Amino acid sequence: MKEIFLLKLGEIVLKGANKRQFESKLRQNVRRRMKPYGNFDVYLMQSTVYVEPMDEMCDVDGAWDACRSIFGVVSLCRCRPCEKNLDAIFDAVENYLGDDLDCAKSFKVESKRSDKRFPMTSIQLSQEIGGRLAEAHPTVEVDVRHPDYTVYVEIRDLAAYVHGPAEPGAGGLPTGVGGRAMCLLSGGIDSPVAAYMIAKRGVEIECVHFFSYPYTSQLAKDKVIELARLVTRYCGKMTLNIVSFTEIQEAIRDNCPEEYFTLIMRRFMMEISQRIAKHDGCGALITGENLGQVASQTMEAMTVTGAVVDIPIFMPLVGMDKEEIVTIARKIGTLDTSILPYEDCCTVFTPKHPKTKPTLGQLLHAEEKLDREALITRALENIERVAVKYHDEPGI
């Protein structure tokens, strides 16, 4: 019989009356993610999603890699189904896992019998299959405490399934069960990680990026589009809203005290992002802010920049150190793109001595010469919307 995947559910199994809603969304997400790889049957039984290739044209390896990044899956394994009898199970183990066993120093068999109609207990099944394997592989020791390799046998409703050790899944909750949020996506390390972490809680992600041509280049824009593409591996397709920010930054430079440049700029970013978010049905903003990392990320600074919005601001990185953030960026594949040396609008007109403990009154006074509403309106009138999918060609 052909190889299939078993995707084990994570915290979904702890849900109460709305558990089926979470399961249905996960099944939909898996089906959508399998489409680029061929004709797969996706069904859910006993807190497990089954992914079965239906013909030889399926890209099984590509589908397997995609399954690793689907939120809501805590672990996954490639397995061989077979009939629910000892001979068939042993033959499946030999044919499917025999080479792996030969490469191991020791092994054991672990069995799980969810179909209670099967006549043997889990322990009896493990002993029987383990004994046969010991005879077939005399150079591999049996070690039930610390084996070098473990053979798994699962007796389920439809068939028996044999597989080696499972791999960790992406965890979290299925995309789409937690609402929508707008992420302020820069070209740095932090914001793609912030988007990933909130997406992991089942939130659909949309992004906004502020682009200041000619102070920032087309390469900088392409870098951000590529970062968005890499994040869609986990959260699914998204819209990236690219906002022309040059006029606003020049107005700040010409009319505001230098020490407040960055703070006023961020207040404009937050307000514009909120307006786009509300228009697109997003209930929160996401930022990559990290307490104390830069001058604009003190408690006082974050208070005055957040004062212009009235929806929640999610800051999943706020208490992390840089190495923790870098580790996640490396894991999700955004780090190498984030560190490309292209300028970001946040570095335009950076003050020499930024204000680190501002008050809201000070910011309001510093902004007095600006026609905020006119600047924001013109920025919103010229948004470039980019539809981003993981299977698009890389932006750079």
Short mmCIF file of C-alpha atoms in Angstrom, two decimals:
data_model
loop_
_atom_site.label_atom_id
_atom_site.label_comp_id
_atom_site.label_asym_id
_atom_site.label_seq_id
_atom_site.Cartn_x
_atom_site.Cartn_y
_atom_site.Cartn_z
CA MET A 1 0.00 0.00 0.00
CA LYS A 2 1.13 3.57 -0.63
CA GLU A 3 2.72 5.90 1.88
CA ILE A 4 0.49 8.41 3.66
CA PHE A 5 0.97 11.13 6.29
CA LEU A 6 -0.53 11.25 9.77
CA LEU A 7 -0.78 14.77 11.19
CA LYS A 8 -1.45 14.72 14.94
CA LEU A 9 -3.50 17.55 16.42
CA GLY A 10 -2.06 19.75 19.16
CA GLU A 11 -4.02 21.88 21.61
CA ILE A 12 -7.13 21.54 19.45
CA VAL A 13 -7.89 18.31 21.31
CA LEU A 14 -8.36 20.36 24.49
CA LYS A 15 -11.12 22.49 23.01
CA GLY A 16 -14.67 21.99 24.18
CA ALA A 17 -17.90 22.43 22.26
CA ASN A 18 -16.17 24.31 19.41
CA LYS A 19 -13.55 21.60 18.80
CA ARG A 20 -15.17 20.64 15.49
CA GLN A 21 -14.81 24.20 14.26
CA PHE A 22 -11.05 24.05 14.86
CA GLU A 23 -10.80 20.62 13.24
CA SER A 24 -12.78 21.72 10.19
CA LYS A 25 -10.56 24.77 9.70
CA LEU A 26 -7.41 22.67 10.00
CA ARG A 27 -8.70 20.19 7.43
CA GLN A 28 -9.51 23.04 5.04
CA ASN A 29 -6.04 24.51 5.53
CA VAL A 30 -4.33 21.18 4.85
CA ARG A 31 -6.38 20.63 1.69
CA ARG A 32 -5.47 24.09 0.43
CA ARG A 33 -1.79 23.60 1.19
CA MET A 34 -1.72 20.25 -0.67
CA LYS A 35 -3.15 21.63 -3.93
CA PRO A 36 0.21 22.66 -5.46
CA TYR A 37 1.53 19.13 -4.99
CA GLY A 38 -1.14 17.05 -6.70
CA ASN A 39 -4.29 15.12 -5.86
CA PHE A 40 -4.36 14.32 -2.13
CA ASP A 41 -7.27 13.02 -0.09
CA VAL A 42 -7.41 14.81 3.28
CA TYR A 43 -9.67 13.50 6.02
CA LEU A 44 -9.79 13.67 9.81
CA MET A 45 -10.42 10.85 12.29
CA GLN A 46 -9.50 10.30 15.94
CA SER A 47 -7.74 13.68 16.36
CA THR A 48 -5.52 12.96 13.36
CA VAL A 49 -5.50 14.40 9.85
CA TYR A 50 -4.79 11.78 7.18
CA VAL A 51 -3.08 13.01 4.00
CA GLU A 52 -3.17 10.37 1.28
CA PRO A 53 -1.74 10.75 -2.25
CA MET A 54 -4.27 9.54 -4.79
CA ASP A 55 -1.98 8.96 -7.79
CA GLU A 56 1.65 8.61 -8.76
CA MET A 57 1.82 12.18 -10.05
CA CYS A 58 1.71 13.61 -6.51
CA ASP A 59 4.82 15.40 -5.24
CA VAL A 60 4.97 13.52 -1.95
CA ASP A 61 8.20 15.12 -0.73
CA GLY A 62 6.96 18.63 -1.49
CA ALA A 63 3.67 17.93 0.28
CA TRP A 64 5.52 16.53 3.29
CA ASP A 65 7.63 19.67 3.58
CA ALA A 66 4.48 21.82 3.39
CA CYS A 67 2.83 19.80 6.17
CA ARG A 68 5.68 20.72 8.51
CA SER A 69 4.61 24.37 8.45
CA ILE A 70 0.84 24.00 8.98
CA PHE A 71 -0.31 25.53 12.25
CA GLY A 72 -2.47 23.26 14.40
CA VAL A 73 -0.30 20.16 13.87
CA VAL A 74 1.81 19.15 16.86
CA SER A 75 3.61 16.21 15.22
CA LEU A 76 3.57 14.33 11.93
CA CYS A 77 4.86 11.11 10.46
CA ARG A 78 5.14 9.37 7.12
CA CYS A 79 3.70 5.89 7.43
CA ARG A 80 2.71 2.73 5.58
CA PRO A 81 -0.88 1.49 6.04
CA CYS A 82 -1.59 -2.24 6.01
CA GLU A 83 -4.18 -4.79 7.00
CA LYS A 84 -4.81 -5.34 10.69
CA ASN A 85 -3.13 -8.71 11.13
CA LEU A 86 0.30 -9.73 12.41
CA ASP A 87 1.71 -10.95 9.11
CA ALA A 88 0.68 -7.83 7.23
CA ILE A 89 2.04 -5.57 9.98
CA PHE A 90 5.38 -7.38 10.08
CA ASP A 91 5.70 -7.30 6.28
CA ALA A 92 4.91 -3.57 6.27
CA VAL A 93 7.58 -2.89 8.90
CA GLU A 94 10.15 -4.94 7.00
CA ASN A 95 9.42 -3.33 3.64
CA TYR A 96 9.02 0.22 4.92
CA LEU A 97 11.46 0.45 7.84
CA GLY A 98 13.83 -2.47 7.33
CA ASP A 99 16.71 -0.36 6.00
CA ASP A 100 16.44 2.06 8.93
CA LEU A 101 16.50 -0.86 11.36
CA ASP A 102 19.65 -2.26 9.76
CA CYS A 103 21.39 1.07 10.34
CA ALA A 104 20.45 1.17 14.02
CA LYS A 105 22.35 -0.29 16.98
CA SER A 106 19.22 -1.09 18.94
CA PHE A 107 15.44 -0.87 18.61
CA LYS A 108 12.09 -1.34 20.27
CA VAL A 109 8.49 -1.48 19.11
CA GLU A 110 5.79 0.79 20.50
CA SER A 111 2.17 0.01 19.71
CA LYS A 112 -1.05 1.91 20.15
CA ARG A 113 -4.41 0.20 19.75
CA SER A 114 -7.20 2.72 19.29
CA ASP A 115 -9.35 0.08 17.58
CA LYS A 116 -10.30 -2.03 20.60
CA ARG A 117 -11.70 -4.75 18.34
CA PHE A 118 -8.16 -5.81 17.54
CA PRO A 119 -7.61 -9.06 19.48
CA MET A 120 -4.20 -8.25 20.99
CA THR A 121 -3.28 -5.60 23.55
CA SER A 122 -0.70 -2.96 22.70
CA ILE A 123 1.94 -4.72 24.82
CA GLN A 124 1.24 -8.10 23.19
CA LEU A 125 1.45 -6.58 19.73
CA SER A 126 4.77 -4.88 20.50
CA GLN A 127 6.20 -8.12 21.87
CA GLU A 128 5.10 -10.16 18.87
CA ILE A 129 6.34 -7.73 16.21
CA GLY A 130 9.51 -7.02 18.23
CA GLY A 131 10.28 -10.73 18.45
CA ARG A 132 9.89 -11.23 14.72
CA LEU A 133 12.08 -8.20 13.98
CA ALA A 134 14.77 -9.45 16.38
CA GLU A 135 14.94 -12.70 14.40
CA ALA A 136 15.00 -10.87 11.07
CA HIS A 137 17.72 -8.41 12.22
CA PRO A 138 20.02 -10.40 14.52
CA THR A 139 22.73 -7.70 14.54
CA VAL A 140 20.35 -5.10 16.00
CA GLU A 141 19.83 -5.35 19.74
CA VAL A 142 16.50 -5.00 21.49
CA ASP A 143 16.55 -2.14 23.99
CA VAL A 144 13.18 -1.12 25.41
CA ARG A 145 14.60 1.68 27.59
CA HIS A 146 16.98 3.67 25.39
CA PRO A 147 16.66 2.38 21.83
CA ASP A 148 18.57 3.85 18.94
CA TYR A 149 15.45 3.48 16.78
CA THR A 150 11.76 3.00 17.56
CA VAL A 151 9.23 1.26 15.34
CA TYR A 152 5.69 2.52 15.87
CA VAL A 153 2.56 0.48 15.13
CA GLU A 154 -0.86 2.13 15.34
CA ILE A 155 -4.04 0.08 15.07
CA ARG A 156 -6.72 2.50 13.92
CA ASP A 157 -10.25 2.17 12.57
CA LEU A 158 -9.39 1.92 8.87
CA ALA A 159 -6.07 0.09 8.94
CA ALA A 160 -2.85 -0.54 10.80
CA TYR A 161 -0.11 2.05 10.30
CA VAL A 162 3.63 1.55 10.76
CA HIS A 163 6.16 4.36 10.94
CA GLY A 164 9.40 5.55 12.45
CA PRO A 165 9.83 8.44 14.91
CA ALA A 166 7.47 11.37 14.31
CA GLU A 167 8.71 14.87 13.55
CA PRO A 168 7.56 17.99 15.43
CA GLY A 169 4.91 20.03 13.67
CA ALA A 170 4.41 23.79 13.61
CA GLY A 171 2.10 23.68 16.66
CA GLY A 172 -0.29 26.48 17.50
CA LEU A 173 -3.84 26.82 16.20
CA PRO A 174 -5.18 26.53 12.63
CA THR A 175 -4.92 29.71 10.61
CA GLY A 176 -8.28 31.47 10.50
CA VAL A 177 -9.71 30.59 13.92
CA GLY A 178 -8.30 33.67 15.67
CA GLY A 179 -9.46 36.55 13.48
CA ARG A 180 -7.32 38.89 11.36
CA ALA A 181 -4.53 41.29 12.28
CA MET A 182 -2.35 43.82 10.47
CA CYS A 183 1.42 43.52 10.91
CA LEU A 184 3.72 46.52 10.43
CA LEU A 185 6.38 44.79 8.33
CA SER A 186 9.78 46.42 8.05
CA GLY A 187 12.85 44.98 6.40
CA GLY A 188 14.42 43.95 9.72
CA ILE A 189 14.64 40.75 11.71
CA ASP A 190 11.90 41.40 14.26
CA SER A 191 8.64 42.10 12.42
CA PRO A 192 8.54 38.88 10.31
CA VAL A 193 9.05 36.91 13.53
CA ALA A 194 6.24 38.88 15.21
CA ALA A 195 3.92 38.08 12.28
CA TYR A 196 4.82 34.38 12.53
CA MET A 197 4.20 34.25 16.27
CA ILE A 198 0.74 35.82 16.08
CA ALA A 199 -0.15 33.70 13.04
CA LYS A 200 0.71 30.67 15.17
CA ARG A 201 -2.29 31.57 17.37
CA GLY A 202 -4.65 31.04 14.44
CA VAL A 203 -4.67 34.65 13.23
CA GLU A 204 -4.84 35.53 9.54
CA ILE A 205 -2.12 38.04 8.72
CA GLU A 206 -2.14 41.10 6.50
CA CYS A 207 0.87 43.42 6.33
CA VAL A 208 1.66 47.07 5.79
CA HIS A 209 5.04 48.43 4.77
CA PHE A 210 6.13 52.07 4.62
CA PHE A 211 8.28 52.91 1.60
CA SER A 212 10.20 56.18 1.24
CA TYR A 213 11.48 56.50 -2.31
CA PRO A 214 14.08 57.80 -3.18
CA TYR A 215 15.50 57.46 0.34
CA THR A 216 14.76 53.74 0.16
CA SER A 217 15.32 51.75 -3.02
CA GLN A 218 13.39 49.23 -5.09
CA LEU A 219 15.71 46.57 -3.66
CA ALA A 220 14.49 47.48 -0.19
CA LYS A 221 10.88 47.07 -1.31
CA ASP A 222 11.65 43.75 -2.99
CA LYS A 223 13.30 42.58 0.22
CA VAL A 224 10.09 43.21 2.19
CA ILE A 225 7.96 41.46 -0.43
CA GLU A 226 10.25 38.45 -0.11
CA LEU A 227 9.95 38.52 3.68
CA ALA A 228 6.17 38.53 3.34
CA ARG A 229 6.41 35.59 0.94
CA LEU A 230 8.51 33.61 3.42
CA VAL A 231 6.01 34.23 6.21
CA THR A 232 3.16 32.95 4.01
CA ARG A 233 4.72 29.51 4.21
CA TYR A 234 3.11 29.38 7.65
CA CYS A 235 0.17 31.79 7.57
CA GLY A 236 -1.03 31.33 3.98
CA LYS A 237 -1.53 33.99 1.33
CA MET A 238 -1.69 37.63 2.39
CA THR A 239 -2.00 41.16 1.09
CA LEU A 240 0.99 43.45 1.56
CA ASN A 241 -0.05 47.12 1.65
CA ILE A 242 2.85 49.35 0.57
CA VAL A 243 2.37 52.95 1.70
CA SER A 244 4.32 55.84 0.17
CA PHE A 245 5.81 57.56 3.21
CA THR A 246 8.17 60.09 1.68
CA GLU A 247 5.92 63.14 1.94
CA ILE A 248 5.18 62.45 5.61
CA GLN A 249 8.81 61.99 6.54
CA GLU A 250 9.86 65.16 4.72
CA ALA A 251 7.06 67.10 6.45
CA ILE A 252 8.27 65.82 9.82
CA ARG A 253 11.84 66.80 8.96
CA ASP A 254 10.80 70.30 7.92
CA ASN A 255 8.35 71.09 10.72
CA CYS A 256 9.16 69.13 13.88
CA PRO A 257 11.95 69.12 16.50
CA GLU A 258 14.64 66.61 15.55
CA GLU A 259 14.54 64.66 18.82
CA TYR A 260 10.92 63.68 18.08
CA PHE A 261 11.40 62.62 14.43
CA THR A 262 11.20 58.87 15.03
CA LEU A 263 8.34 59.05 17.51
CA ILE A 264 6.18 61.22 15.25
CA MET A 265 6.99 59.00 12.29
CA ARG A 266 5.87 55.93 14.25
CA ARG A 267 2.66 57.66 15.31
CA PHE A 268 1.82 58.24 11.65
CA MET A 269 2.63 54.59 10.88
CA MET A 270 0.34 53.35 13.64
CA GLU A 271 -2.58 55.56 12.64
CA ILE A 272 -2.29 54.73 8.94
CA SER A 273 -1.97 51.01 9.75
CA GLN A 274 -5.08 51.15 11.92
CA ARG A 275 -7.13 52.77 9.16
CA ILE A 276 -6.06 50.10 6.65
CA ALA A 277 -6.69 47.40 9.26
CA LYS A 278 -10.23 48.55 10.00
CA HIS A 279 -11.01 48.85 6.28
CA ASP A 280 -9.79 45.28 5.71
CA GLY A 281 -11.49 43.70 8.71
CA CYS A 282 -8.44 43.36 10.94
CA GLY A 283 -9.05 43.61 14.67
CA ALA A 284 -5.52 44.31 15.89
CA LEU A 285 -2.07 45.58 14.91
CA ILE A 286 1.14 43.55 15.23
CA THR A 287 4.55 45.12 15.76
CA GLY A 288 8.03 43.72 16.30
CA GLU A 289 8.75 46.08 19.18
CA ASN A 290 11.09 44.85 21.87
CA LEU A 291 11.31 46.69 25.17
CA GLY A 292 14.53 48.70 25.44
CA GLN A 293 15.99 47.56 22.12
CA VAL A 294 16.11 51.07 20.60
CA ALA A 295 15.28 54.58 21.78
CA SER A 296 11.74 54.44 20.37
CA GLN A 297 10.97 51.25 22.32
CA THR A 298 11.03 52.50 25.89
CA MET A 299 7.81 52.24 27.90
CA GLU A 300 7.21 55.96 27.51
CA ALA A 301 7.89 55.91 23.78
CA MET A 302 5.62 52.93 23.16
CA THR A 303 2.89 54.64 25.17
CA VAL A 304 2.85 57.79 23.03
CA THR A 305 3.17 55.94 19.70
CA GLY A 306 0.32 53.60 20.64
CA ALA A 307 -1.91 56.45 21.82
CA VAL A 308 -3.10 57.21 18.27
CA VAL A 309 -4.91 53.85 17.86
CA ASP A 310 -7.90 52.32 19.59
CA ILE A 311 -7.50 48.65 18.61
CA PRO A 312 -5.19 46.18 20.38
CA ILE A 313 -1.49 46.21 19.59
CA PHE A 314 0.12 42.76 19.78
CA MET A 315 3.86 42.82 20.61
CA PRO A 316 4.89 39.16 20.85
CA LEU A 317 8.63 39.98 21.04
CA VAL A 318 8.40 42.62 23.77
CA GLY A 319 10.13 40.55 26.47
CA MET A 320 12.54 38.52 24.32
CA ASP A 321 16.25 39.08 23.90
CA LYS A 322 17.76 39.46 20.45
CA GLU A 323 19.26 35.98 20.32
CA GLU A 324 15.86 34.42 20.96
CA ILE A 325 14.38 36.43 18.11
CA VAL A 326 17.27 35.55 15.78
CA THR A 327 16.82 31.85 16.59
CA ILE A 328 13.17 31.97 15.51
CA ALA A 329 14.03 34.00 12.39
CA ARG A 330 16.57 31.35 11.42
CA LYS A 331 14.05 28.57 12.08
CA ILE A 332 11.33 30.08 9.89
CA GLY A 333 13.76 31.04 7.11
CA THR A 334 13.54 34.84 7.23
CA LEU A 335 16.92 35.68 8.77
CA ASP A 336 19.08 35.62 5.63
CA THR A 337 16.69 37.98 3.84
CA SER A 338 16.27 40.27 6.86
CA ILE A 339 20.00 40.92 7.14
CA LEU A 340 20.43 41.96 3.51
CA PRO A 341 21.96 45.47 3.63
CA TYR A 342 19.13 47.49 2.08
CA GLU A 343 17.94 50.67 3.77
CA ASP A 344 14.67 50.93 5.67
CA CYS A 345 12.47 54.01 6.04
CA CYS A 346 12.94 53.85 9.82
CA THR A 347 16.57 54.84 9.31
CA VAL A 348 15.68 57.96 7.26
CA PHE A 349 16.23 61.26 9.13
CA THR A 350 17.23 59.45 12.33
CA PRO A 351 17.78 62.00 15.14
CA LYS A 352 21.22 62.22 16.74
CA HIS A 353 19.73 62.45 20.23
CA PRO A 354 16.24 60.86 20.19
CA LYS A 355 13.82 61.50 23.01
CA THR A 356 13.54 58.35 25.13
CA LYS A 357 11.03 59.42 27.79
CA PRO A 358 8.48 61.56 25.97
CA THR A 359 5.05 62.57 27.22
CA LEU A 360 1.94 62.71 25.07
CA GLY A 361 1.73 66.45 25.60
CA GLN A 362 5.24 66.92 24.24
CA LEU A 363 4.40 64.90 21.11
CA LEU A 364 1.18 66.78 20.46
CA HIS A 365 3.05 70.07 20.74
CA ALA A 366 5.84 68.83 18.44
CA GLU A 367 3.26 67.86 15.78
CA GLU A 368 1.36 71.16 15.83
CA LYS A 369 2.68 72.42 12.48
CA LEU A 370 1.68 69.26 10.63
CA ASP A 371 -1.62 68.81 8.81
CA ARG A 372 -1.94 65.21 9.99
CA GLU A 373 -5.25 64.45 8.34
CA ALA A 374 -4.21 65.74 4.93
CA LEU A 375 -0.92 63.82 5.03
CA ILE A 376 -2.65 60.61 6.09
CA THR A 377 -5.38 60.98 3.48
CA ARG A 378 -2.88 61.37 0.64
CA ALA A 379 -0.89 58.38 1.86
CA LEU A 380 -4.02 56.22 1.95
CA GLU A 381 -4.98 57.29 -1.58
CA ASN A 382 -1.80 55.84 -3.07
CA ILE A 383 -1.47 52.43 -1.45
CA GLU A 384 0.09 49.69 -3.58
CA ARG A 385 -1.50 46.33 -2.73
CA VAL A 386 0.59 43.25 -3.46
CA ALA A 387 -0.95 39.78 -3.29
CA VAL A 388 1.69 37.46 -1.82
CA LYS A 389 1.76 33.66 -1.97
CA TYR A 390 4.51 31.27 -0.93
CA HIS A 391 4.64 29.65 -4.36
CA ASP A 392 5.25 32.92 -6.19
CA GLU A 393 8.74 33.49 -7.46
CA PRO A 394 11.00 35.10 -4.83
CA GLY A 395 11.02 38.86 -4.93
CA ILE A 396 14.80 39.06 -4.89
#
